[in-house]
Tab-separated table of C-alpha atoms and ligand atoms in Angstrom:
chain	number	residue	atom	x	y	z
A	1107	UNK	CA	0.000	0.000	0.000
A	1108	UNK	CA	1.653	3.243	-0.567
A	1109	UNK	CA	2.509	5.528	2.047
A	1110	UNK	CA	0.311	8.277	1.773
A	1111	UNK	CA	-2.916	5.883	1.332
A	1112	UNK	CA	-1.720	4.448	4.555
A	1113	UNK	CA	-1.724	7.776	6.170
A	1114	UNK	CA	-4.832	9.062	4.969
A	1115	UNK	CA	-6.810	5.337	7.006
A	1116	UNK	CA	-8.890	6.675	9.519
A	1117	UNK	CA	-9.649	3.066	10.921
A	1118	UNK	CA	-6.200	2.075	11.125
A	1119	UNK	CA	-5.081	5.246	12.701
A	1120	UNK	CA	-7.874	4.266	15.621
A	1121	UNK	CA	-7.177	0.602	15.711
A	1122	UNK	CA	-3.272	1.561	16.614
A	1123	UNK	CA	-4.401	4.112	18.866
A	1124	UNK	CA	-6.537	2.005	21.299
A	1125	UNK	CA	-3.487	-1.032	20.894
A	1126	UNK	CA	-0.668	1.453	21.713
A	1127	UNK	CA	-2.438	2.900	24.757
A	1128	UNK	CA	-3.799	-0.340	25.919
A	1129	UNK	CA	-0.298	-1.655	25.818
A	1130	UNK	CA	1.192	1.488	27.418
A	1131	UNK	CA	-1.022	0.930	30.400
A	1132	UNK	CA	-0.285	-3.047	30.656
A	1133	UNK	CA	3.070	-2.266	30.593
A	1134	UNK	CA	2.725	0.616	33.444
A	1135	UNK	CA	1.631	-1.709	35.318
A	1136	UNK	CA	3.908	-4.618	34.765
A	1137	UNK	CA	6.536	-2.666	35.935
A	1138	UNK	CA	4.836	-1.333	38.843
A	1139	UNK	CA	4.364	-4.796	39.933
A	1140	UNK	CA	7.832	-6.466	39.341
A	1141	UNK	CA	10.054	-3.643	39.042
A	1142	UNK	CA	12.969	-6.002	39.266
A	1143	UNK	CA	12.085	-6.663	35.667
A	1144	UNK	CA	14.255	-3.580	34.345
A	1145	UNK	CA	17.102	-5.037	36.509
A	1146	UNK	CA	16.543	-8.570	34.924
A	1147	UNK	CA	16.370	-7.506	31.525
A	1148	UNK	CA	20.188	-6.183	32.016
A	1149	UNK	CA	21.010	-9.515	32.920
A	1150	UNK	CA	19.078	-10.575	29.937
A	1151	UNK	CA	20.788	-8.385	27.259
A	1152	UNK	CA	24.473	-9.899	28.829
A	1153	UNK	CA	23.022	-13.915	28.353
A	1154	UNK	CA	22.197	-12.872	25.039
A	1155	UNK	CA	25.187	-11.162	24.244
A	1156	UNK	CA	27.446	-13.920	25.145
A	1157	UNK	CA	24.635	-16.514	23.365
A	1158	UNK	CA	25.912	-15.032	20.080
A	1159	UNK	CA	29.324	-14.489	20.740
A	1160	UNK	CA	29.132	-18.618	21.290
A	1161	UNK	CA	26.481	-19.524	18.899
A	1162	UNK	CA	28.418	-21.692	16.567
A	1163	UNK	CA	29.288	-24.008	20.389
A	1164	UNK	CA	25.562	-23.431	21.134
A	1165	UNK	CA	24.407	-24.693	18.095
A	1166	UNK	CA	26.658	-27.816	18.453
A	1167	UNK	CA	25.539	-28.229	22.320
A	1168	UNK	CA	22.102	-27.950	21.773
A	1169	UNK	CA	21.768	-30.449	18.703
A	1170	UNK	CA	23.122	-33.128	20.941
A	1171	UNK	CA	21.051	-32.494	24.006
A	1172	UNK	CA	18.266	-32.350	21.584
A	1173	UNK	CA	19.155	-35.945	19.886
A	1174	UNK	CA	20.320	-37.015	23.710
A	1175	UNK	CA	16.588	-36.573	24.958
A	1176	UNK	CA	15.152	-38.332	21.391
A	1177	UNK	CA	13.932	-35.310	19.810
A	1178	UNK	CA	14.886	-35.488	16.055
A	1179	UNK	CA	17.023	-32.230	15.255
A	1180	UNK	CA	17.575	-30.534	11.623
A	1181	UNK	CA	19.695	-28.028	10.109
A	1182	UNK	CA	18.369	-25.770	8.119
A	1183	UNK	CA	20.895	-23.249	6.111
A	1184	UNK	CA	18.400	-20.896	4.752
A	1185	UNK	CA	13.851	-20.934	3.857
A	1186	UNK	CA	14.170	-23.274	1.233
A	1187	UNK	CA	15.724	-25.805	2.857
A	1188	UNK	CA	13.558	-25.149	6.103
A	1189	UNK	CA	10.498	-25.752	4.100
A	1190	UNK	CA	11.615	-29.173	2.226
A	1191	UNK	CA	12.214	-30.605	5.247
A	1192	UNK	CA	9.080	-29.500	7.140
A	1193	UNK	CA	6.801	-30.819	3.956
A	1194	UNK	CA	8.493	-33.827	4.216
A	1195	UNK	CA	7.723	-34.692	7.644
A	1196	UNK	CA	4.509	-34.115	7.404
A	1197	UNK	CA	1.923	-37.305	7.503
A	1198	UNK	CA	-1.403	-36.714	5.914
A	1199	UNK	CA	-3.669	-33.423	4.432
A	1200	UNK	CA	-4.039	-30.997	7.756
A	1201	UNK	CA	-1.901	-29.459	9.690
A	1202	UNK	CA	-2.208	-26.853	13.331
A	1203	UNK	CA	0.032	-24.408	13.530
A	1204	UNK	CA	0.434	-21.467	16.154
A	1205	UNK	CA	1.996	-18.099	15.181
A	1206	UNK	CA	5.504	-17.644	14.247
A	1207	UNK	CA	7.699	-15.219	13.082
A	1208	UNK	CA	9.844	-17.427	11.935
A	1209	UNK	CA	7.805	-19.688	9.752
A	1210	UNK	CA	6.541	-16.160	8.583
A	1211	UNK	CA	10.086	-15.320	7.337
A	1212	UNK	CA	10.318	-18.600	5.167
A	1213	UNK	CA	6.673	-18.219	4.179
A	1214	UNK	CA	6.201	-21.705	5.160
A	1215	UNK	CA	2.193	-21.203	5.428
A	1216	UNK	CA	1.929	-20.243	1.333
A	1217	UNK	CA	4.992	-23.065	0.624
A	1218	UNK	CA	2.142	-25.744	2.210
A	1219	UNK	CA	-0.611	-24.526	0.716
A	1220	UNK	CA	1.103	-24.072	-2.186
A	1221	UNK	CA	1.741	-28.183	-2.314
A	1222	UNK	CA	-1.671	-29.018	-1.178
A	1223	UNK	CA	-1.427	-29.429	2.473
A	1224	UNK	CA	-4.306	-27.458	4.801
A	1225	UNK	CA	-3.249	-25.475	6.871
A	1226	UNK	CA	-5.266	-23.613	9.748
A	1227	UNK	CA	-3.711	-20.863	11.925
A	1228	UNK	CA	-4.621	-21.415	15.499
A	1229	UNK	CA	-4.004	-17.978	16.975
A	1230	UNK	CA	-6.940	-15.775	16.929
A	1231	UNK	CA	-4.966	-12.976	15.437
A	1232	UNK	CA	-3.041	-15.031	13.266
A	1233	UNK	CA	-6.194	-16.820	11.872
A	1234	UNK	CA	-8.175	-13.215	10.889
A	1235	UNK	CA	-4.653	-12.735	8.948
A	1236	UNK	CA	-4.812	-16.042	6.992
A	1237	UNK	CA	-8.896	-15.200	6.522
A	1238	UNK	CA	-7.611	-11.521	5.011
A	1239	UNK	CA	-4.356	-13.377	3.071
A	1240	UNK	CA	-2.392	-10.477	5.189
A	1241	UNK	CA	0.658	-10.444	6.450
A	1242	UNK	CA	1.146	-10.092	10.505
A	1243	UNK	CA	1.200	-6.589	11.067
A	1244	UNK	CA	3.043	-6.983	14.959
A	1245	UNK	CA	5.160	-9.191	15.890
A	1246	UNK	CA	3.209	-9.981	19.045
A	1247	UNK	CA	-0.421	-8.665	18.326
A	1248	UNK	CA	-0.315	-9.981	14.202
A	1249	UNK	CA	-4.230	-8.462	13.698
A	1250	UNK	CA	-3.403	-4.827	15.413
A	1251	UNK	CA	-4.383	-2.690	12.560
A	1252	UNK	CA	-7.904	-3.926	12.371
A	1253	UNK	CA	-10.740	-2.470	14.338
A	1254	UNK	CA	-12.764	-4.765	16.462
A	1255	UNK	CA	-15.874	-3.971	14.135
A	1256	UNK	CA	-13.734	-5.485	10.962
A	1257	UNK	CA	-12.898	-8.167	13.159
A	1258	UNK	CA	-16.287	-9.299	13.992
A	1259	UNK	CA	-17.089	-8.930	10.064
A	1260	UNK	CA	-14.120	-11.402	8.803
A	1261	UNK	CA	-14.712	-13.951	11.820
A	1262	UNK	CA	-18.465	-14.187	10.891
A	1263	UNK	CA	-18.479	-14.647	7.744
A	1264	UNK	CA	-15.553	-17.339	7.963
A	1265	UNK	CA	-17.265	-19.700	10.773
A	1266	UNK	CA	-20.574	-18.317	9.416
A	1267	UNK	CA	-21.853	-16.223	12.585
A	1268	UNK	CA	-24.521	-14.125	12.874
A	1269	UNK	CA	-23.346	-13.272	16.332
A	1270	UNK	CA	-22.155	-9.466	16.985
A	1271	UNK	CA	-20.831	-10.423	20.499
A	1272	UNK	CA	-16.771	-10.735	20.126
A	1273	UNK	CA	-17.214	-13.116	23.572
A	1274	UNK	CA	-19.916	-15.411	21.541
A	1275	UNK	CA	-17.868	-15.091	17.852
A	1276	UNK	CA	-14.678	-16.691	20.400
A	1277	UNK	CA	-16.594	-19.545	21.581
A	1278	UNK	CA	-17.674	-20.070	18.014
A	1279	UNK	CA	-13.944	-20.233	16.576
A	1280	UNK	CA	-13.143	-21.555	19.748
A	1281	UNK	CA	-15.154	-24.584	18.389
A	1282	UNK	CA	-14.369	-25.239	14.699
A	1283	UNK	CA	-10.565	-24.958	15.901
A	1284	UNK	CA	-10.723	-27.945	18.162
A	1285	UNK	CA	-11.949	-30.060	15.025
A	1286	UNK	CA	-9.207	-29.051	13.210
A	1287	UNK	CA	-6.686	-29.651	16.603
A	1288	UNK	CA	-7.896	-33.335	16.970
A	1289	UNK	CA	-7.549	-34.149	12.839
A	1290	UNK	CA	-4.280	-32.617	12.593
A	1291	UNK	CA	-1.329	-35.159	12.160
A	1292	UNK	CA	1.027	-32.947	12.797
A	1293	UNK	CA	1.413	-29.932	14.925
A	1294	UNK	CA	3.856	-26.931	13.586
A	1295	UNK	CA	5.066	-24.079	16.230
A	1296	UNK	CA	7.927	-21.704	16.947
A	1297	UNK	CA	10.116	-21.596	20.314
A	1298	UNK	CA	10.500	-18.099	22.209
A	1299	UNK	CA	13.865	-20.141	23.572
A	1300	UNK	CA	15.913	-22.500	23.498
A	1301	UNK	CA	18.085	-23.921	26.007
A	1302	UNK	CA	21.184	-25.576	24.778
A	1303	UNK	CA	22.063	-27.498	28.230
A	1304	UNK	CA	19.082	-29.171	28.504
A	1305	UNK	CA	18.068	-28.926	25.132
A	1306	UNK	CA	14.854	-27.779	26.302
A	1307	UNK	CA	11.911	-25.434	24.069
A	1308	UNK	CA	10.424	-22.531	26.140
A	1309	UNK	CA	7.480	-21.252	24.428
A	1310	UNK	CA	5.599	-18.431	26.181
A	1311	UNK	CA	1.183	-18.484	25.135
A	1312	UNK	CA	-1.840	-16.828	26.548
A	1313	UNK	CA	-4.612	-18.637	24.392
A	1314	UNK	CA	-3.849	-22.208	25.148
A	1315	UNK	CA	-3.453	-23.324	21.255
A	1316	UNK	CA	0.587	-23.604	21.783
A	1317	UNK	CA	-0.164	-26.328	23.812
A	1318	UNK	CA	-3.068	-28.117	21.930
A	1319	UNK	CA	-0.799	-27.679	18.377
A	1320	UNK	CA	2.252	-29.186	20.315
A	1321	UNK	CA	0.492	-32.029	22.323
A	1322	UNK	CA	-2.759	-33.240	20.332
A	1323	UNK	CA	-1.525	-34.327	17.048
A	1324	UNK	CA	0.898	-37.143	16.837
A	1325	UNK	CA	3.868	-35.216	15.454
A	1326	UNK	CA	5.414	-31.570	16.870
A	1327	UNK	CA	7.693	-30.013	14.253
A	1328	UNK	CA	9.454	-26.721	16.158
A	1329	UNK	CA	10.733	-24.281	13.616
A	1330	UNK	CA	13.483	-22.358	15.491
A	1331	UNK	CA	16.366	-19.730	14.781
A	1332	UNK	CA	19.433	-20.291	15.700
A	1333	UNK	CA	19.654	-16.769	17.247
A	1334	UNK	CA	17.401	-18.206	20.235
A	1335	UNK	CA	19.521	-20.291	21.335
A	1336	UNK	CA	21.067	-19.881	25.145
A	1337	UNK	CA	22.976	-22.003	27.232
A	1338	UNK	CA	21.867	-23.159	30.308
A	1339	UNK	CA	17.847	-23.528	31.457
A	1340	UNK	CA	17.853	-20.265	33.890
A	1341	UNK	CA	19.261	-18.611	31.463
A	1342	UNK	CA	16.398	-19.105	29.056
A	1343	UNK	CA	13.898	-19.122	31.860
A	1344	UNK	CA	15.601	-15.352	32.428
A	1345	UNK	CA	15.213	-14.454	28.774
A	1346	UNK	CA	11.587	-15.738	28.684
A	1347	UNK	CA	10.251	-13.718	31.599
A	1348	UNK	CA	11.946	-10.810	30.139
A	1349	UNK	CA	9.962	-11.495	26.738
A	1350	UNK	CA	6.406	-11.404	28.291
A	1351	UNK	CA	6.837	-8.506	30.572
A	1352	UNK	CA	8.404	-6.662	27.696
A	1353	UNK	CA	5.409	-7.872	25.879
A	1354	UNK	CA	3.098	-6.470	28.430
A	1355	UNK	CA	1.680	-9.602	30.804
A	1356	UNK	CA	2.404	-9.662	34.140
A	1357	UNK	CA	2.652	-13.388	33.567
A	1358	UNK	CA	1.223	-15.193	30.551
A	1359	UNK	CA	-1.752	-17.909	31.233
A	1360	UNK	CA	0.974	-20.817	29.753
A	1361	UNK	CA	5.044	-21.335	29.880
A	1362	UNK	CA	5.126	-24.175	27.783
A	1363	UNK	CA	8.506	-25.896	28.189
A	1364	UNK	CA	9.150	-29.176	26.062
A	1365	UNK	CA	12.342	-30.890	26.436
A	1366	UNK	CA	11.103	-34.905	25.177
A	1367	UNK	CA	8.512	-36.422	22.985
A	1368	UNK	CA	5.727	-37.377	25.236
A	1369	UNK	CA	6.501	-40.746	27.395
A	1370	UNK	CA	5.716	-42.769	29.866
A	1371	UNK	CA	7.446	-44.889	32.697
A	1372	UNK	CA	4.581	-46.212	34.198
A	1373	UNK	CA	5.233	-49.826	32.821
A	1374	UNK	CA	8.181	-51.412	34.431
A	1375	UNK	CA	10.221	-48.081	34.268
A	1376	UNK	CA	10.347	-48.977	30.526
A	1377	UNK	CA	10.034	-45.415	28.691
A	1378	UNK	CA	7.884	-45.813	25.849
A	1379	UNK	CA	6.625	-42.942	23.815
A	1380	UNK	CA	3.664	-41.042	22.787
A	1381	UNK	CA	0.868	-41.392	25.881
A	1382	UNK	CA	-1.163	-38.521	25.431
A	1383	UNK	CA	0.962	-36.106	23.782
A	1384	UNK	CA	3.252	-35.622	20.463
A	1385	UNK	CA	4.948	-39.123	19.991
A	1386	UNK	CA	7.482	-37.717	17.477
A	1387	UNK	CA	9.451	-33.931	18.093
A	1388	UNK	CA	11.708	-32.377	15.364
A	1389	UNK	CA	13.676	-28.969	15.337
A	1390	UNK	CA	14.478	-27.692	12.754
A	1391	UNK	CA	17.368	-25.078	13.306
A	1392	UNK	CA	17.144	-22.339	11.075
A	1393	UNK	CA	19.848	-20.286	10.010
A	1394	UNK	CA	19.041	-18.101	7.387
A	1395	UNK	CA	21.648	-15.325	7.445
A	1396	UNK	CA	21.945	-15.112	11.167
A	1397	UNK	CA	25.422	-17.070	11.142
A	1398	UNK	CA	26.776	-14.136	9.076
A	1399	UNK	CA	25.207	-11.804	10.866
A	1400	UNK	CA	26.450	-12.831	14.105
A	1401	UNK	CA	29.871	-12.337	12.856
A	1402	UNK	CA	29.586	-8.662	12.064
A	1403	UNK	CA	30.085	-5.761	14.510
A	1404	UNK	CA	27.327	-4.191	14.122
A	1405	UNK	CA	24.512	-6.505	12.837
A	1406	UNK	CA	25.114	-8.860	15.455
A	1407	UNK	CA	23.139	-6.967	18.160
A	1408	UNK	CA	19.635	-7.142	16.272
A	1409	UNK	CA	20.467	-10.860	17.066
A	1410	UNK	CA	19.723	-10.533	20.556
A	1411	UNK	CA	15.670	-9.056	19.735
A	1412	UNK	CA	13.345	-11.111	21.793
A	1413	UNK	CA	10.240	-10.449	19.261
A	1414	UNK	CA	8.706	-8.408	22.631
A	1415	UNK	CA	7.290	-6.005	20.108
A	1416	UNK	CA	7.793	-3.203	22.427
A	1417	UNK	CA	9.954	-0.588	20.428
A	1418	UNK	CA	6.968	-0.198	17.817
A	1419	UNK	CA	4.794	1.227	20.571
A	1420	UNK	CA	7.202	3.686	20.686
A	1421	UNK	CA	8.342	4.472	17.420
A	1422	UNK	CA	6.490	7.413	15.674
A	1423	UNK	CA	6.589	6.077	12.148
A	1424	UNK	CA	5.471	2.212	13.240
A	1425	UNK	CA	2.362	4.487	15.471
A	1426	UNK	CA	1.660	5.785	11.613
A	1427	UNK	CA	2.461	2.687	9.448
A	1428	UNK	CA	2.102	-0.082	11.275
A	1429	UNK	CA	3.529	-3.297	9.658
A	1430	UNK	CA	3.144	-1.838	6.400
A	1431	UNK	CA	6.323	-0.590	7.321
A	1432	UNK	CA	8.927	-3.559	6.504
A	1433	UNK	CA	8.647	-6.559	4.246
A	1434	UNK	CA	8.419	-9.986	6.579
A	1435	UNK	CA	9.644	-8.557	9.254
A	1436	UNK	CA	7.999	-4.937	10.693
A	1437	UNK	CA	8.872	-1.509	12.457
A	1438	UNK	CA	12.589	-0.514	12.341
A	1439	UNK	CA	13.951	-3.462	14.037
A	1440	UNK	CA	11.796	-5.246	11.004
A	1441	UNK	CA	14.162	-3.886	8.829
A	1442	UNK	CA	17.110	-4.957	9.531
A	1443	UNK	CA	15.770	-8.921	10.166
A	1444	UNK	CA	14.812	-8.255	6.319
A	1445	UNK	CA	17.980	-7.452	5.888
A	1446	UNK	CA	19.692	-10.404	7.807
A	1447	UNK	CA	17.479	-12.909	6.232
A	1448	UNK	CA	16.435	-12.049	2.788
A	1449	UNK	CA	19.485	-9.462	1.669
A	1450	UNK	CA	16.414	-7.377	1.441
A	1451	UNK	CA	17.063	-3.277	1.386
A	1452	UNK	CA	15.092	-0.583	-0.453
A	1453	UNK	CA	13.699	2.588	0.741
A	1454	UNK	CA	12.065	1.711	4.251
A	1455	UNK	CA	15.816	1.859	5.804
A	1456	UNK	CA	14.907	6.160	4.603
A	1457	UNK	CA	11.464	5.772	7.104
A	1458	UNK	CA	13.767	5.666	10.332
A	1459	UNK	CA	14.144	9.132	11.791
A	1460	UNK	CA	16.829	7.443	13.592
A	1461	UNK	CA	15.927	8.904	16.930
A	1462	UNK	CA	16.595	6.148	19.014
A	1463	UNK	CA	13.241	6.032	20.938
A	1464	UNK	CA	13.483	1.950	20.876
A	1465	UNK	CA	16.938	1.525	21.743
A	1466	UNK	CA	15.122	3.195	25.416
A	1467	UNK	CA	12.162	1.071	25.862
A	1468	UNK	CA	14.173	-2.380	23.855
A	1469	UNK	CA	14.579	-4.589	27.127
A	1470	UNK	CA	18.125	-5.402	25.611
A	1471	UNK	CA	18.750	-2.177	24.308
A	1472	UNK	CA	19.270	-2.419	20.703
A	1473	UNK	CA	20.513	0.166	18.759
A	1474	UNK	CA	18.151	0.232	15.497
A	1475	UNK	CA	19.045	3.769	15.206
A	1476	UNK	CA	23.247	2.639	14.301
A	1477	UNK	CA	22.161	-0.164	12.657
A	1478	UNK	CA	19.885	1.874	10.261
A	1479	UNK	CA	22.440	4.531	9.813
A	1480	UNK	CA	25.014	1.584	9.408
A	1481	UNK	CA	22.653	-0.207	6.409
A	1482	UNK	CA	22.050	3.017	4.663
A	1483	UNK	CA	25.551	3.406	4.512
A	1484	UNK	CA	26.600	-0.422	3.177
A	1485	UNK	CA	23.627	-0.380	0.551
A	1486	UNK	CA	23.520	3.248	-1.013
A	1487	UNK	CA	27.216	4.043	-0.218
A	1488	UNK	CA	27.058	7.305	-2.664
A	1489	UNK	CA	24.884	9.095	-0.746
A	1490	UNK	CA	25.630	12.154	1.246
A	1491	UNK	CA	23.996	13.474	4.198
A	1492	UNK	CA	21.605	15.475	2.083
A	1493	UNK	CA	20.414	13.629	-0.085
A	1494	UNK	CA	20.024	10.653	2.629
A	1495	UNK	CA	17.764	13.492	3.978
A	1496	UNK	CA	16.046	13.414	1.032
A	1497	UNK	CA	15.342	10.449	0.617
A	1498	UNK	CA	13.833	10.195	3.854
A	1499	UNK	CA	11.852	12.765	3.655
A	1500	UNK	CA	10.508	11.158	0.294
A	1501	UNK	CA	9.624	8.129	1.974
A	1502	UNK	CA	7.867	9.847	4.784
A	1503	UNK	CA	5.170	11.897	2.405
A	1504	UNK	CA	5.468	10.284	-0.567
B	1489	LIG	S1	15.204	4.982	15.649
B	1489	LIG	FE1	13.884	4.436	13.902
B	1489	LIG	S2	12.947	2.519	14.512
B	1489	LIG	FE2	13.747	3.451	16.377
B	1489	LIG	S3	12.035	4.619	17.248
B	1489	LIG	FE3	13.222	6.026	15.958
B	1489	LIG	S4	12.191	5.909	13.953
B	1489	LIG	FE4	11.522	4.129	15.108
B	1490	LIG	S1	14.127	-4.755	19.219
B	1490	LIG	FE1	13.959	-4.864	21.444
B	1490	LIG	S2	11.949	-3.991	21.916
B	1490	LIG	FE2	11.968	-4.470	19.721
B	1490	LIG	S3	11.062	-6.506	19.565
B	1490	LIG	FE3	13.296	-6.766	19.718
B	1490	LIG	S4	13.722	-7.024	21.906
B	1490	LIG	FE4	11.661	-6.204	21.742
């Protein structure tokens, strides 16, 4: 959509007006509550920090704790490859999947489709996005450009509601979802973390659907990148808590943490697999252009984003744009993750007023500001100062 279209949207202006303050608030009180948080997330930017500097060991580590506790581990090098190997796994026609930046990045929904598997997004917000054919507009909160009123509109007429009641149209997806939960053969989700140690998955939820994707159908296929990897369990229980305060919960109703296929002991102490949950687990480790990235100066510290989502709450052109600003990834930490996984650059690195309002509220501090300045300067080395400017201020009013 161009730019000044996306200005001129009344609706999405006061759909990302009620989000941002609503968030604001949450997060108010968060901190209120556990101000030890701030202190934490310190500790959390350090864990990262060093997580990167040792990711090629971490990777290592955490394959073999992974195989150790008989969870079938892949490496992928880039989307492609990710993809191949998740069609392949899969056993019959439907699949449940909960939201995921990082099958987003690989466009693994479309890629299924594509080859005739169903595929049904179990997050609320991430379901009204595959009803529009959209693309997640937050990291966190994929639907928050959308009033509730358009809401209400796309959820009826997809589970064919005539309710008005957003409680009434949730129990009604609420039910055609669990169909799809119990016929699913397989069961696709992301990780928040990833504890090499223990090779353990932390995945942080509020709706519950984590949990049914990962557990119901026979097979759980984890699509993770290799950036969110950390060493030992506190660690990643550290970086976790961090990720939902950040993203505005006090706590979150589920901390999902999956180390084994499902098992039991109960006969003879004899483990055998698959009582009530996922019988089979793969990872697939995704690389994708973080391995390179983690070796330069500079582009190394967007590694350490915890997808909290709370810089675009406070960045002035993401309060205007939305996640029309970036490609897969949004806001201005969006752009350099399109950057870092696609090669992609083009005139949304000119939309940063590189003020550095999310480096303040970024629970690791991340400097999108430098790294901005930094990419501008790789990809359009000719430019000078002014007509940088200019371009900038093309891509605000254009
Ligand atoms: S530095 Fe760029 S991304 Fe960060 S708040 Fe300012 S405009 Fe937004
Ligand atoms: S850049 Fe920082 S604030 Fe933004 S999503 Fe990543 S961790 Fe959260």
């Amino acid at each position: 959509m161009e730019i000044k279209k996306i200005l001129k949207d009344r609706k999405l202006k006061i759909a990302l007006e009620k989000a941002i303050k609503s968030y604001k608030s949450n997060f108010e009180r968060v901190i209120e509550k556990y101000p030890q948080t701030i202190e934490l997330a310190r500790e959390v930017r350090e864990i990262k920090k060093r997580s990167i500097d040792e990711l090629k060991d971490n990777i290592k580590i955490a394959m073999e704790s992974l195989e150790d506790n008989g969870i079938n581990v892949h490496f992928a090098k880039d989307g492609r490859e990710a993809n191949k190997l998740i069609y392949d796994l899969i056993d019959g026609n439907t699949v449940v999947k909960s939201k995921s930046m990082t099958s987003e990045e690989i466009g693994l929904r479309n890629f299924l489709e594509s080859n005739g598997i169903e595929v049904w997004e179990t997050d609320l917000g991430e379901f009204i996005i595959q009803i529009l054919n959209e693309k997640p507009m937050h990291v966190i909160t994929p639907a928050i450009h959308l009033t509730k009123d358009r809401i209400v509109e796309v959820l009826q007429k997809e589970i064919n509601s005539s309710s008005y009641k957003i409680q009434e149209i949730v129990d009604e997806v609420r039910k055609f979802m669990r169909e799809k939960f119990v016929s699913a053969r397989v069961g696709i989700t992301g990780a928040n973390v990833l504890s090499a140690e223990t090779g353990s998955l932390i995945l942080i939820e509020n709706e519950g659907n984590i949990r049914l994707t990962s557990t119901l159908p026979e097979k759980h296929i984890a699509i993770v990148g290799v950036e969110k990897i950390v060493y030992g369990l506190s660690d990643a229980l550290k970086v976790a808590e961090v990720t939902w305060r950040f993203a505005g919960y006090k706590m979150p109703s589920y901390v999902d943490i999956i180390s084994t296929p499902s098992k039991t002991g109960d006969v003879e102490k004899v483990v055998i697999n698959g009582m009530h949950g996922a019988k089979e687990v793969h990872v697939i480790l995704l690389d994708n252009g973080r391995l390179k990235a983690a070796e330069n100066d500079v582009l190394k510290e967007a590694l350490y984003c915890l997808r909290c989502g709370a810089c675009m709450y406070e960045c002035q052109v993401y309060q205007n744009l939305s996640g029309y600003w970036g490609e897969n990834y949004v806001g201005g930490i969006g752009i350099v993750w399109d950057y870092i996984t696609k090669g992609l650059i083009n005139e949304n690195v000119f939309c940063c007023l590189l003020c550095g309002r999310c480096k303040e509220i970024c629970p690791v501090n991340i400097d999108c500001a430098k790294i901005n300045r930094w990419l501008r300067g790789v990809t359009f080395p000719n430019l000078n100062n002014n007509q940088c400017n200019e371009r900038h201020y093309n891509c605000s009013v254009e």
